[in-house]
Structure formats: C-alpha cells, structure tokens
CSV table of C-alpha atoms in Angstrom, one decimal:
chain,number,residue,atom,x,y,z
J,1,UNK,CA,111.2,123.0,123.2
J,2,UNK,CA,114.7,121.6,122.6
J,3,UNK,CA,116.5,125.4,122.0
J,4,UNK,CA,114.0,126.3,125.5
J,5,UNK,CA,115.6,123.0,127.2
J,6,UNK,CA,118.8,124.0,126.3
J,7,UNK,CA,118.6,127.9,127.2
J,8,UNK,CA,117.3,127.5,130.7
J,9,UNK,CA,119.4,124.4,131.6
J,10,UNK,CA,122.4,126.4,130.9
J,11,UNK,CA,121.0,129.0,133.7
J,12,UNK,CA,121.7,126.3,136.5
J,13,UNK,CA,125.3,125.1,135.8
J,14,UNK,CA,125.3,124.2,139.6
J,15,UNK,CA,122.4,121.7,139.3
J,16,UNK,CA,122.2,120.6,135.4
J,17,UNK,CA,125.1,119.5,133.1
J,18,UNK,CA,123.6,118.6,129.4
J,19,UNK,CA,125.8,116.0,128.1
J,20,UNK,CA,124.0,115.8,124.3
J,21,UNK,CA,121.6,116.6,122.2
J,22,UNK,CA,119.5,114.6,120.2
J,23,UNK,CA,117.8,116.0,116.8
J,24,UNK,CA,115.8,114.2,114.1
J,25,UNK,CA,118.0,115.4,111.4
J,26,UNK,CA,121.8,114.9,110.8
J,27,UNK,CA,122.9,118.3,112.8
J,28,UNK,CA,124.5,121.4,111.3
J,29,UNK,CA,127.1,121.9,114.1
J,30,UNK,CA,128.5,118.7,116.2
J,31,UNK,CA,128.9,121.4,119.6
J,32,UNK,CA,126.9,124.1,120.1
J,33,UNK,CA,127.8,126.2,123.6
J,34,UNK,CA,130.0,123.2,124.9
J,35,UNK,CA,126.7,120.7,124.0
J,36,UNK,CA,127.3,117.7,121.7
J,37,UNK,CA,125.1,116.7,119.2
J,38,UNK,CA,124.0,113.6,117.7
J,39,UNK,CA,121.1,112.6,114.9
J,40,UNK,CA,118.4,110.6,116.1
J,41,UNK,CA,120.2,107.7,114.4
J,42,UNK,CA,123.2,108.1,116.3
J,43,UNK,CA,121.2,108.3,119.8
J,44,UNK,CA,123.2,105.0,120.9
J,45,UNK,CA,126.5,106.4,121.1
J,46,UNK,CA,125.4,109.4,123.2
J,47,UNK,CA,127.4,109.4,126.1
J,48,UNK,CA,126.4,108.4,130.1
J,49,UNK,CA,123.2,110.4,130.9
J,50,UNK,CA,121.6,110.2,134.3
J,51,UNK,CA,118.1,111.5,133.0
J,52,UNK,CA,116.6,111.6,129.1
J,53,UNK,CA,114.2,114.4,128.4
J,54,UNK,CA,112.1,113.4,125.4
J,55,UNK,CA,110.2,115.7,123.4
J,56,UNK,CA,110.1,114.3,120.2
J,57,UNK,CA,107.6,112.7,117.8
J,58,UNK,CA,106.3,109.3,118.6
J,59,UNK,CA,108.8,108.0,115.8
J,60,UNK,CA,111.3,109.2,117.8
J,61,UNK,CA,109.7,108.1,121.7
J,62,UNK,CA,110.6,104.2,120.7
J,63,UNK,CA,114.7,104.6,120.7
J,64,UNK,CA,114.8,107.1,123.7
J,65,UNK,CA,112.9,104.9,126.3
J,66,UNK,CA,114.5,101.6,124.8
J,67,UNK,CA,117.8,103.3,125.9
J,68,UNK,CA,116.9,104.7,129.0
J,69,UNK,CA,115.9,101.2,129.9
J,70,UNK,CA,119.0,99.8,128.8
J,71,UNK,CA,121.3,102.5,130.9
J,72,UNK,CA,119.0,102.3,133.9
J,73,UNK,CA,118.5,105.6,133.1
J,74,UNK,CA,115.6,108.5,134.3
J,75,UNK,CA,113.1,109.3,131.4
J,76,UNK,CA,111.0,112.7,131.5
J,77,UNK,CA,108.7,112.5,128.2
J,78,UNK,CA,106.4,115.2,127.3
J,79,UNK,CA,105.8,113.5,123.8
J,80,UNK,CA,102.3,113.1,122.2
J,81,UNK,CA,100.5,110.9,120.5
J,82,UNK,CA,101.8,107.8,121.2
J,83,UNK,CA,100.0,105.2,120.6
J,84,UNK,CA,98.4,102.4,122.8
J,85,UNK,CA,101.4,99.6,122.6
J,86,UNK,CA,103.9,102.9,123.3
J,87,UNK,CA,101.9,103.6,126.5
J,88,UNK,CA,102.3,99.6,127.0
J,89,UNK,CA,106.1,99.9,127.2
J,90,UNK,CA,106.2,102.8,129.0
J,91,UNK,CA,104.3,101.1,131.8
J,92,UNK,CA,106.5,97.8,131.4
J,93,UNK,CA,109.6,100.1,131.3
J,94,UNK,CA,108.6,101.9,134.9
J,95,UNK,CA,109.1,98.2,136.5
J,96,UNK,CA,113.0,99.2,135.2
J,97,UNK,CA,113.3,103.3,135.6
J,98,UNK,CA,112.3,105.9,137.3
J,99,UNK,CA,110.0,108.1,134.6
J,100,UNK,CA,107.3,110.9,134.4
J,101,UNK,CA,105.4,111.2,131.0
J,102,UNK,CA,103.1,114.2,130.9
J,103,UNK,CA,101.0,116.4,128.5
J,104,UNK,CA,101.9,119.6,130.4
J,105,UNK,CA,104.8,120.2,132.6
J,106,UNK,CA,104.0,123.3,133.7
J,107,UNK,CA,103.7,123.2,137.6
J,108,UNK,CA,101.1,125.0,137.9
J,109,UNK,CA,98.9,122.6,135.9
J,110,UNK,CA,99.9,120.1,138.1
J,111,UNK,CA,98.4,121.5,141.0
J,112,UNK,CA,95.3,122.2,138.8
J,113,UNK,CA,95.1,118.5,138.1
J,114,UNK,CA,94.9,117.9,142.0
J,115,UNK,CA,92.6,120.8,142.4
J,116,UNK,CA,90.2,119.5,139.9
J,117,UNK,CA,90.5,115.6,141.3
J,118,UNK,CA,89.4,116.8,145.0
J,119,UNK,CA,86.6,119.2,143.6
J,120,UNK,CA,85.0,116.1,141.9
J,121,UNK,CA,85.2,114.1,144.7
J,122,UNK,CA,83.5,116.9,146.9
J,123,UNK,CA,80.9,118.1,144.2
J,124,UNK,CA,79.1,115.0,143.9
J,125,UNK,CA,76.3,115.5,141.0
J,126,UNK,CA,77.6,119.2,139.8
J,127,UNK,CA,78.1,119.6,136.3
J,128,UNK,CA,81.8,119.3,135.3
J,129,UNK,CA,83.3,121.3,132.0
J,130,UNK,CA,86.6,121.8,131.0
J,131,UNK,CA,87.1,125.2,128.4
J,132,UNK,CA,90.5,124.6,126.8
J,133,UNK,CA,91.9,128.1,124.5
J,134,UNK,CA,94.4,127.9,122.4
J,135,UNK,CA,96.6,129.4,119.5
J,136,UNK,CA,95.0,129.2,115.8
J,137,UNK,CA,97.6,126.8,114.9
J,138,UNK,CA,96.6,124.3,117.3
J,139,UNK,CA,95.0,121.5,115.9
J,140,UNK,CA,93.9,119.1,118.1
J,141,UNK,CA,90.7,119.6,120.1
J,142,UNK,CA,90.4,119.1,123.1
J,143,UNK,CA,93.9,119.8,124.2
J,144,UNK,CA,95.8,116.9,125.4
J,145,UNK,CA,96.1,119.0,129.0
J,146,UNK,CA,92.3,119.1,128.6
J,147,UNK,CA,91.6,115.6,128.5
J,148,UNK,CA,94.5,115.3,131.3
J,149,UNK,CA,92.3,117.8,133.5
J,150,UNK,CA,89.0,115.7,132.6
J,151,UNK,CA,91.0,112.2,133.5
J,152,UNK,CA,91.5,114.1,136.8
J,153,UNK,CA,87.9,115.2,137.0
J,154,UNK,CA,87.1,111.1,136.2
J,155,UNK,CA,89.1,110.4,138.9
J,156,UNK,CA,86.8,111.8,141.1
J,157,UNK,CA,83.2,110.6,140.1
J,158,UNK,CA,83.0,113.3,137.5
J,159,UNK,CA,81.8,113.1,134.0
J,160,UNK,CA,83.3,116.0,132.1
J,161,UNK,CA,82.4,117.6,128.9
J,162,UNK,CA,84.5,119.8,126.9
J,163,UNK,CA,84.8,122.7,124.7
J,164,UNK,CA,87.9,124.2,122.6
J,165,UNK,CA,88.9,127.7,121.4
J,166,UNK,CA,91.2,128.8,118.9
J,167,UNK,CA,92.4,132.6,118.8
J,168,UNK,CA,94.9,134.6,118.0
J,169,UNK,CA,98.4,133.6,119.7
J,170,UNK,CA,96.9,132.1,122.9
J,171,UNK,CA,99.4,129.9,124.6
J,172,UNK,CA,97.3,128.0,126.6
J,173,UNK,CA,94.5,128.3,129.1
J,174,UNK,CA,92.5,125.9,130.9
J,175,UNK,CA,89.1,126.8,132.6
J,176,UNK,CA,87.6,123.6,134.8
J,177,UNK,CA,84.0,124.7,135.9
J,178,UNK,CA,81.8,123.0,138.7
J,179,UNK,CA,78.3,123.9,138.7
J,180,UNK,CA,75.6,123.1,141.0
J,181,UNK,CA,72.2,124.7,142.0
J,182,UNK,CA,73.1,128.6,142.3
J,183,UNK,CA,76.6,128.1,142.3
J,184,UNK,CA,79.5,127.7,140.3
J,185,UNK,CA,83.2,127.0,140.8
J,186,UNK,CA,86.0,127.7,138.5
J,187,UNK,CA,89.6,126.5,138.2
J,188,UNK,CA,91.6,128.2,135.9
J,189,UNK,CA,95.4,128.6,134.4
J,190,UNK,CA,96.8,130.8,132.3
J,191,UNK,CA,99.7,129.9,130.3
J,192,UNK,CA,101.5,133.0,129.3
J,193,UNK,CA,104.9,132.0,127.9
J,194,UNK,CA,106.0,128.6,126.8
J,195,UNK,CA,109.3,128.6,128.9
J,196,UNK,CA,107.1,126.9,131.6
J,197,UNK,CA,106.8,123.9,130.1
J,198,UNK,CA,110.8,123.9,129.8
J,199,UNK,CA,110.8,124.6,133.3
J,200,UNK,CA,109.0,122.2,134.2
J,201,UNK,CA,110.6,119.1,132.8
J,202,UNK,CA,113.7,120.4,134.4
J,203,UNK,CA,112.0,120.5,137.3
J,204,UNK,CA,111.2,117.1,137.1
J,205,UNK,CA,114.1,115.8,135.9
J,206,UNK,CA,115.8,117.1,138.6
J,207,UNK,CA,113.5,115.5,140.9
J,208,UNK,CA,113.4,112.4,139.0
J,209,UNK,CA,117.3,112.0,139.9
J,210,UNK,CA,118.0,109.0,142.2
J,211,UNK,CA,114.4,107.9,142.8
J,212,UNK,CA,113.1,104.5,142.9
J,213,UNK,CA,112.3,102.8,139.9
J,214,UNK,CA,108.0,103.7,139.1
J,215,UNK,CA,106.2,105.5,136.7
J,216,UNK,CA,105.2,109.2,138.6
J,217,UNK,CA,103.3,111.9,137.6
J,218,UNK,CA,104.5,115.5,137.7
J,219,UNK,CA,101.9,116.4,141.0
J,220,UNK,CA,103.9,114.0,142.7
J,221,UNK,CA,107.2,115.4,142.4
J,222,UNK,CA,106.1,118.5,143.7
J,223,UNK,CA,106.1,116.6,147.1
C-alpha cells in the first residue's frame, strides 16, 4: 500500500506533495524519487506534514496518531486490528484532529455502506446477508469491510449474518442481500485492482485538509 501511496501521489504534483516516508525497518535508501525516508523509530523527526496516512500494523498505529495529535495534524488510518484502548484514543484524539479511520477506502464501498444503511431501514423484517470473497491468502473471515457493511446494515434495524469465500486471486467483493417474501435485493462491489484503496485515502486525505477537528467517516467526505 505504501509503494501504491507513493506511485499515485506522484501523479497529482498540483494537489499532493509527500514530504516522508515512514517504514518499519531502518530503510535502504534515505530519498527515493525526491521522497525522504525515516524508520519507524525516527518518525519524530519527520518534517511538517499537514495530513498522516497510516497503513501500518497496530504496533506501529500508537506513534503515528500520538504525533498527529501533537502537530495538530490530519490522520487518514486504514490500519487493522487495533485493539479496543487504540479505538479509545482515536476517539479522544478526534476532540484534537481532524481524522477518518476506515477498513476500506475504496469510494465505491462507501457508497455501498450508505446503500446498505437505507435498505435496512426500508426493509424492515427482510433477511439481511453479507457474502464477502476474497484471495486464498486472506485470513481473516469475515472481512473487516464485511463486518463494516453489516455495522451499516445494524445501523438500520438489521441483523446480519455472514458468509466468507476464499479463491484464487480475488481482490475483493462484497455481496449485501435483502430478502423478503418473493423478492430479493442485492448490493454488490467488485474490487478489481488494489490501487483503489490508494486512491481512496488520497482522496480523503485531500478532503481531510483544513476541516474541523472530528472523527469522519469516508461516506462523508464524499459530500
């Protein structure tokens, strides 16, 4: 995610300057393309940043948002498995910072999440499943997008139930069914390339840029 961060940020000069990089290990090469780069246990002598994007291991999540909070900085986090106390700070820390933390940042799974939400609400008593597929090297089941999905489908009076796939190289799709009496209703996306989750947190951290301090989700930056 880090080399796709870095490849697609340098395709919008006019809207994205990446001032470092941050990588667990000590790196091989301080600048890479013009980039700095610092070890995770340098990360307090990067320089002025007006928005962190984190995808790192929850090891690494602690340091990133403690500095972001320090700077007064913008924090887009796409890292899992944190734990409860890490979810904790993050909430303290969007009383300080404007931040989005997110399983998926694909934008079209952000609509989905709305999608979903609104169906529940108007489907009152339908049966609710969300069918996540993904590659064979995918070990947790369900999918953390999944159980974002069936948060969604909570949201609205749903109780959802879920099933996982692993095949082949699938990147990632996400099937949210509605079933009622003779009828069923299906939301479904297709990841086909993971450049779009990339895309996505530059998206956001773009949009992220000079808001107010609160904790947002990625649906709402797409207003």
């Amino acid at each position: 995610m880090g080399q796709a961060l870095l490849r697609l940020a340098a395709e919008s000069p006019e809207t994205l300057q990446v001032v470092a990089a941050v990588t667990g290990r000590a790196p091989t090469q301080r600048v890479v393309d013009g980039v700095p780069f610092f070890a995770a246990s340098e990360l307090p002598g990067a320089p002025e940043f007006d928005v962190a994007i984190d995808f790192s291991l929850p090891e690494g999540f602690d340091p990133m948002l403690a500095l972001c909070v320090e700077r007064g900085a913008g924090l887009v986090s796409g890292t899992t498995g944190i734990s409860t106390t890490q979810r904790q700070a993050l909430d303290a820390a969007a009383a300080k910072i404007p931040l989005v933390w997110a399983s998926n940042f694909s934008l079209g799974v952000a609509v989905l999440d709305e999608l979903v939400e609104r169906a529940a609400q108007a489907l009152a008593g339908w049966d609710c499943d969300v069918v996540e597929s993904h590659h064979t090297q995918k070990k947790d089941a369900p999918s953390g997008t999944a159980l974002t999905l069936g948060a969604a489908a909570q949201r609205g009076g749903a109780e959802p139930h879920y099933a996982s796939l692993r095949a082949g190289d699938i990147v990632g799709e996400h099937l949210v069914q509605f079933t009622g009496l003779g009828e069923r209703i299906e939301l479904v996306h297709r990841a086909t390339n993971r450049d779009i989750f990339a895309r996505g947190a530059l998206f956001a951290a773009r949009q992220l840029h000079g808001r107010a301090a609160a904790s947002y989700r990625v649906r709402d930056l797409l207003q």
